[in-house]
Amino acid sequence: MTYSGVDGDYDGCLENVNPEVFGMDLKAVKPLYIVTKRSDGERIYLCDFCGYETRYKNVVTDHVRKHTGERPFVCPYCDFRCSQKPNWRRHIRRIHVGKPYYLNDPSSLPRERVPRIDFNCSMCDYSSSVPGAELVHMSIHLNDTI
């Protein structure tokens, strides 16, 4: 059985982590999730707080942060903090993209996505970027004329 911690940046051995990062003696800290194998050989990550299990290390890492309150993703422009990177990216896109301080260094943050529209119906206001959607949509107009 292998023990790991919240950030997952080490090989499961608490001795390989810099104790100054956490400000405490890590040997006295209980592991936050357990890695085990089922009888079929599948690796399972178990939350040591509630018993939640998953096959994916990143999922259990995010889950454990609910128990610990850890919020490692910090917005460089305001006091916003969160436990998951997608939420951090969404915050920056919604709140800070296009602001003067963001425009100084846009390469350091995610790019704003622009929706791609491939089909605009000439008979109504419908538009879609899904391949083949125009055929399904045009059948509505064909049924109206019959």
Coordinates of N, CA and C in Angstrom, one line a residue:
M1 N 0.8 -1.2 0.0 CA 0.0 0.0 0.0 C 0.9 1.2 0.0
T2 N 0.6 2.2 -0.8 CA 1.3 3.4 -0.9 C 0.6 4.6 -0.4
Y3 N 1.2 5.5 0.4 CA 0.6 6.7 0.9 C 1.0 7.9 0.1
S4 N 0.0 8.8 -0.1 CA 0.3 10.0 -0.9 C -0.4 11.2 -0.2
G5 N 0.0 12.4 -0.6 CA -0.6 13.6 0.0 C -1.4 14.4 -1.0
V6 N -1.9 15.5 -0.6 CA -2.9 16.3 -1.4 C -2.3 16.7 -2.7
D7 N -1.1 17.3 -2.7 CA -0.7 17.9 -4.0 C -0.2 16.8 -5.0
G8 N 0.1 15.6 -4.5 CA 0.5 14.6 -5.5 C 1.9 14.8 -6.1
D9 N 2.7 15.7 -5.6 CA 4.0 16.0 -6.2 C 5.1 15.1 -5.7
Y10 N 4.8 14.1 -5.0 CA 5.9 13.2 -4.6 C 5.4 11.8 -4.7
D11 N 6.3 10.9 -4.5 CA 6.1 9.4 -4.8 C 5.4 8.7 -3.7
G12 N 4.8 9.3 -2.8 CA 4.1 8.6 -1.7 C 4.9 8.5 -0.4
C13 N 6.1 8.9 -0.5 CA 7.0 8.8 0.7 C 7.1 10.2 1.4
L14 N 6.6 10.3 2.6 CA 6.5 11.6 3.2 C 7.9 12.2 3.5
E15 N 8.9 11.3 3.6 CA 10.3 11.8 3.8 C 10.8 12.6 2.6
N16 N 10.2 12.4 1.4 CA 10.7 13.1 0.2 C 10.1 14.5 0.0
V17 N 9.3 15.0 1.0 CA 8.7 16.3 0.9 C 9.4 17.2 1.8
N18 N 9.6 18.5 1.3 CA 10.2 19.5 2.1 C 9.2 19.9 3.2
P19 N 9.5 19.7 4.5 CA 8.6 20.0 5.6 C 8.3 21.5 5.7
E20 N 9.2 22.3 5.3 CA 8.9 23.8 5.4 C 7.7 24.2 4.5
V21 N 7.4 23.4 3.5 CA 6.3 23.8 2.6 C 5.0 23.8 3.4
F22 N 4.9 22.8 4.4 CA 3.7 22.7 5.2 C 3.8 23.3 6.5
G23 N 5.0 23.6 6.9 CA 5.2 24.2 8.2 C 5.0 23.3 9.4
M24 N 5.2 22.0 9.2 CA 5.0 21.0 10.3 C 5.8 19.8 10.0
D25 N 5.9 18.9 11.0 CA 6.6 17.6 10.8 C 5.6 16.7 10.1
L26 N 6.0 16.3 8.9 CA 5.1 15.5 8.1 C 5.0 14.1 8.5
K27 N 6.0 13.6 9.3 CA 5.9 12.3 9.9 C 4.7 12.1 10.8
A28 N 4.3 13.2 11.4 CA 3.2 13.2 12.4 C 1.8 13.3 11.7
V29 N 1.9 13.6 10.4 CA 0.6 13.9 9.6 C 0.1 12.6 9.0
K30 N -1.2 12.3 9.2 CA -1.8 11.2 8.6 C -1.9 11.4 7.1
P31 N -1.7 10.3 6.3 CA -1.9 10.5 4.8 C -3.3 10.8 4.5
L32 N -3.5 11.5 3.3 CA -4.8 12.0 3.0 C -5.6 11.1 2.0
Y33 N -4.9 10.3 1.3 CA -5.5 9.2 0.5 C -4.6 8.0 0.4
I34 N -5.2 6.9 0.2 CA -4.5 5.6 0.2 C -4.6 5.0 -1.2
V35 N -3.5 4.5 -1.7 CA -3.5 3.8 -3.0 C -3.5 2.3 -2.7
T36 N -4.4 1.6 -3.3 CA -4.5 0.2 -3.1 C -4.8 -0.5 -4.4
K37 N -4.8 -1.8 -4.5 CA -5.1 -2.5 -5.7 C -6.2 -3.5 -5.3
R38 N -7.2 -3.6 -6.2 CA -8.3 -4.6 -6.1 C -7.7 -6.0 -6.5
S39 N -8.6 -7.0 -6.3 CA -8.1 -8.3 -6.7 C -7.9 -8.5 -8.2
D40 N -8.6 -7.6 -9.0 CA -8.3 -7.7 -10.5 C -7.1 -6.9 -10.9
G41 N -6.4 -6.3 -10.0 CA -5.2 -5.6 -10.3 C -5.4 -4.1 -10.5
E42 N -6.6 -3.6 -10.5 CA -7.0 -2.2 -10.8 C -6.5 -1.4 -9.6
R43 N -5.8 -0.3 -9.9 CA -5.4 0.6 -8.8 C -6.6 1.5 -8.4
I44 N -6.8 1.6 -7.1 CA -7.9 2.4 -6.5 C -7.3 3.4 -5.5
Y45 N -7.8 4.7 -5.6 CA -7.4 5.7 -4.7 C -8.6 5.9 -3.7
L46 N -8.3 5.8 -2.4 CA -9.3 5.9 -1.4 C -9.1 7.2 -0.6
C47 N -10.2 8.0 -0.4 CA -10.1 9.1 0.5 C -10.0 8.6 2.0
D48 N -9.0 9.1 2.7 CA -8.8 8.6 4.1 C -9.8 9.3 5.0
F49 N -10.5 10.3 4.6 CA -11.5 11.0 5.4 C -12.8 10.3 5.4
C50 N -13.3 9.9 4.2 CA -14.7 9.4 4.1 C -14.8 8.1 3.4
G51 N -13.7 7.5 2.8 CA -13.8 6.3 2.1 C -14.2 6.4 0.7
Y52 N -14.3 7.6 0.1 CA -14.6 7.8 -1.3 C -13.5 7.1 -2.1
E53 N -13.9 6.4 -3.2 CA -12.9 5.7 -4.0 C -13.0 6.0 -5.5
T54 N -11.9 6.1 -6.2 CA -11.9 6.4 -7.6 C -10.6 5.7 -8.2
R55 N -10.7 5.6 -9.5 CA -9.5 5.0 -10.2 C -8.5 6.1 -10.6
Y56 N -8.8 7.4 -10.4 CA -8.0 8.5 -10.9 C -7.4 9.3 -9.7
K57 N -6.1 9.5 -9.8 CA -5.4 10.2 -8.7 C -5.9 11.7 -8.7
N58 N -6.1 12.3 -9.8 CA -6.5 13.7 -9.8 C -7.9 13.9 -9.2
V59 N -8.7 12.9 -9.4 CA -10.1 13.0 -8.9 C -10.1 13.0 -7.3
V60 N -9.3 12.0 -6.8 CA -9.2 11.9 -5.3 C -8.5 13.1 -4.8
T61 N -7.5 13.7 -5.5 CA -6.8 14.9 -5.0 C -7.8 16.0 -4.9
D62 N -8.6 16.2 -5.9 CA -9.7 17.3 -5.8 C -10.7 17.0 -4.7
H63 N -11.1 15.7 -4.6 CA -12.0 15.4 -3.5 C -11.5 15.7 -2.1
V64 N -10.2 15.3 -1.9 CA -9.6 15.5 -0.6 C -9.6 17.0 -0.2
R65 N -9.4 17.8 -1.2 CA -9.4 19.3 -0.9 C -10.7 19.8 -0.3
K66 N -11.8 19.0 -0.6 CA -13.1 19.4 0.1 C -13.0 19.2 1.6
H67 N -12.3 18.2 2.0 CA -12.1 17.9 3.4 C -11.1 18.9 4.1
T68 N -10.0 19.1 3.4 CA -8.9 19.9 4.0 C -9.1 21.4 3.8
G69 N -9.9 21.8 2.9 CA -10.1 23.2 2.6 C -9.0 23.9 1.9
E70 N -8.1 23.1 1.4 CA -6.9 23.6 0.6 C -7.4 24.2 -0.7
R71 N -6.9 25.4 -1.0 CA -7.3 26.1 -2.2 C -6.0 26.6 -2.8
P72 N -5.3 25.8 -3.6 CA -3.9 26.2 -4.0 C -3.9 27.1 -5.3
F73 N -5.0 27.2 -6.0 CA -5.0 28.0 -7.2 C -5.4 29.5 -6.8
V74 N -4.5 30.4 -7.0 CA -4.7 31.8 -6.6 C -4.7 32.7 -7.8
C75 N -5.7 33.6 -7.8 CA -5.8 34.5 -8.9 C -4.7 35.6 -8.7
P76 N -3.9 35.9 -9.8 CA -2.9 36.9 -9.6 C -3.4 38.3 -9.6
Y77 N -4.7 38.5 -9.8 CA -5.2 39.9 -9.9 C -6.2 40.3 -8.8
C78 N -6.7 39.3 -8.0 CA -7.6 39.6 -6.9 C -7.4 38.5 -5.8
D79 N -8.2 38.5 -4.8 CA -8.1 37.6 -3.7 C -8.8 36.2 -3.9
F80 N -9.2 36.0 -5.1 CA -9.9 34.7 -5.4 C -9.0 33.5 -5.3
R81 N -9.4 32.5 -4.6 CA -8.7 31.2 -4.5 C -9.7 30.1 -4.7
C82 N -9.2 29.0 -5.3 CA -10.1 27.8 -5.5 C -9.3 26.5 -5.4
S83 N -10.0 25.4 -5.3 CA -9.4 24.1 -5.2 C -9.1 23.4 -6.5
Q84 N -9.7 23.9 -7.6 CA -9.6 23.2 -8.8 C -9.1 24.1 -9.9
K85 N -8.2 23.7 -10.8 CA -7.7 24.5 -11.8 C -8.7 25.0 -12.9
P86 N -9.7 24.1 -13.3 CA -10.7 24.6 -14.2 C -11.5 25.8 -13.7
N87 N -11.8 25.8 -12.4 CA -12.5 26.9 -11.8 C -11.7 28.2 -11.7
W88 N -10.3 28.0 -11.5 CA -9.4 29.2 -11.6 C -9.4 29.8 -13.0
R89 N -9.3 28.9 -14.0 CA -9.3 29.4 -15.4 C -10.6 30.1 -15.7
R90 N -11.7 29.5 -15.3 CA -13.0 30.1 -15.6 C -13.1 31.5 -15.0
H91 N -12.7 31.6 -13.7 CA -12.7 32.9 -13.0 C -11.9 33.9 -13.8
I92 N -10.7 33.6 -14.2 CA -9.9 34.6 -14.9 C -10.5 35.0 -16.2
R93 N -11.1 34.0 -17.0 CA -11.7 34.3 -18.3 C -12.9 35.2 -18.0
R94 N -13.7 34.9 -17.0 CA -15.0 35.7 -16.8 C -14.7 37.1 -16.2
I95 N -13.8 37.2 -15.3 CA -13.6 38.4 -14.5 C -12.5 39.3 -15.1
H96 N -11.4 38.7 -15.5 CA -10.2 39.5 -15.8 C -9.8 39.7 -17.3
V97 N -10.3 38.8 -18.2 CA -9.9 38.9 -19.6 C -10.4 40.2 -20.2
G98 N -9.5 40.9 -20.8 CA -9.9 42.2 -21.5 C -9.7 43.4 -20.6
K99 N -9.4 43.2 -19.3 CA -9.1 44.3 -18.4 C -7.7 44.9 -18.7
P100 N -7.4 46.2 -18.5 CA -6.1 46.7 -18.8 C -4.9 46.0 -18.1
Y101 N -5.0 45.6 -16.9 CA -3.9 44.9 -16.2 C -3.7 43.5 -16.9
Y102 N -4.7 42.9 -17.4 CA -4.6 41.6 -18.1 C -3.9 41.7 -19.4
L103 N -4.2 42.8 -20.1 CA -3.6 43.0 -21.5 C -2.1 43.2 -21.4
N104 N -1.6 43.6 -20.3 CA -0.1 43.7 -20.2 C 0.6 42.4 -20.4
D105 N 0.1 41.3 -20.0 CA 0.7 40.0 -20.2 C -0.3 38.9 -20.4
P106 N -0.9 38.9 -21.6 CA -1.9 37.9 -21.8 C -1.4 36.5 -22.0
S107 N -0.1 36.3 -22.2 CA 0.5 35.0 -22.5 C 0.5 34.2 -21.2
S108 N 0.4 34.8 -20.0 CA 0.5 34.1 -18.8 C -0.8 33.4 -18.4
L109 N -1.9 33.7 -19.0 CA -3.2 33.2 -18.7 C -3.9 32.5 -19.9
P110 N -4.9 31.8 -19.6 CA -5.6 31.1 -20.7 C -6.2 32.0 -21.7
R111 N -6.3 31.6 -22.9 CA -6.9 32.5 -24.0 C -8.4 32.4 -23.9
E112 N -9.0 33.4 -24.3 CA -10.5 33.5 -24.4 C -10.9 32.7 -25.6
R113 N -11.9 31.8 -25.4 CA -12.4 31.0 -26.6 C -13.4 31.8 -27.4
V114 N -13.3 31.7 -28.7 CA -14.3 32.3 -29.5 C -15.1 31.2 -30.2
P115 N -16.5 31.3 -30.0 CA -17.3 30.2 -30.6 C -17.2 30.2 -32.2
R116 N -17.1 29.0 -32.7 CA -17.0 28.8 -34.2 C -18.3 28.5 -34.7
I117 N -18.8 29.3 -35.7 CA -20.1 29.0 -36.3 C -19.9 28.7 -37.8
D118 N -20.3 27.4 -38.1 CA -20.1 27.0 -39.5 C -21.3 27.1 -40.3
F119 N -22.5 27.1 -39.7 CA -23.7 27.1 -40.5 C -24.7 28.1 -40.0
N120 N -25.2 28.9 -40.9 CA -26.2 29.9 -40.6 C -27.4 29.6 -41.5
C121 N -28.6 29.4 -41.0 CA -29.7 29.1 -41.8 C -30.2 30.3 -42.5
S122 N -30.5 30.2 -43.8 CA -31.0 31.3 -44.5 C -32.5 31.6 -44.4
M123 N -33.2 30.6 -43.7 CA -34.6 30.7 -43.5 C -35.0 31.2 -42.1
C124 N -34.1 31.1 -41.2 CA -34.4 31.5 -39.8 C -33.1 32.0 -39.1
D125 N -33.1 32.2 -37.8 CA -32.0 32.7 -37.1 C -31.1 31.6 -36.6
Y126 N -31.3 30.3 -36.9 CA -30.6 29.2 -36.4 C -29.1 29.2 -36.9
S127 N -28.2 28.9 -36.0 CA -26.8 28.7 -36.4 C -26.2 27.6 -35.5
S128 N -25.2 26.9 -36.1 CA -24.6 25.8 -35.4 C -23.1 25.6 -35.9
S129 N -22.3 25.1 -34.9 CA -21.0 24.6 -35.3 C -20.8 23.1 -35.3
V130 N -21.9 22.4 -35.1 CA -21.9 21.0 -35.0 C -22.0 20.4 -36.4
P131 N -21.0 19.6 -36.8 CA -21.1 19.0 -38.2 C -22.4 18.2 -38.4
G132 N -23.0 18.4 -39.5 CA -24.3 17.7 -39.8 C -25.5 18.3 -39.2
A133 N -25.4 19.3 -38.4 CA -26.6 19.9 -37.7 C -27.5 20.6 -38.7
E134 N -26.8 21.1 -39.8 CA -27.6 21.8 -40.8 C -28.6 20.9 -41.5
L135 N -28.2 19.6 -41.7 CA -29.1 18.7 -42.4 C -30.4 18.4 -41.5
V136 N -30.1 18.2 -40.2 CA -31.2 18.0 -39.3 C -32.1 19.2 -39.2
H137 N -31.5 20.4 -39.1 CA -32.3 21.6 -39.0 C -33.1 21.9 -40.3
M138 N -32.5 21.7 -41.5 CA -33.2 22.0 -42.7 C -34.4 21.0 -42.9
S139 N -34.3 19.8 -42.3 CA -35.5 18.9 -42.4 C -36.7 19.6 -41.7
I140 N -36.5 20.4 -40.7 CA -37.6 21.1 -40.1 C -38.3 22.0 -41.1
H141 N -37.5 22.8 -41.9 CA -38.1 23.6 -42.9 C -38.7 22.9 -44.0
L142 N -38.2 21.7 -44.4 CA -38.8 20.9 -45.5 C -40.1 20.3 -45.0
N143 N -40.2 19.9 -43.8 CA -41.5 19.4 -43.3 C -42.6 20.5 -43.2
D144 N -42.1 21.8 -43.0 CA -43.1 22.9 -42.9 C -43.7 23.2 -44.3
T145 N -42.9 23.0 -45.4 CA -43.4 23.3 -46.7 C -44.2 22.2 -47.3
I146 N -44.1 21.0 -46.8 CA -44.9 19.8 -47.4 C -46.3 19.9 -46.9

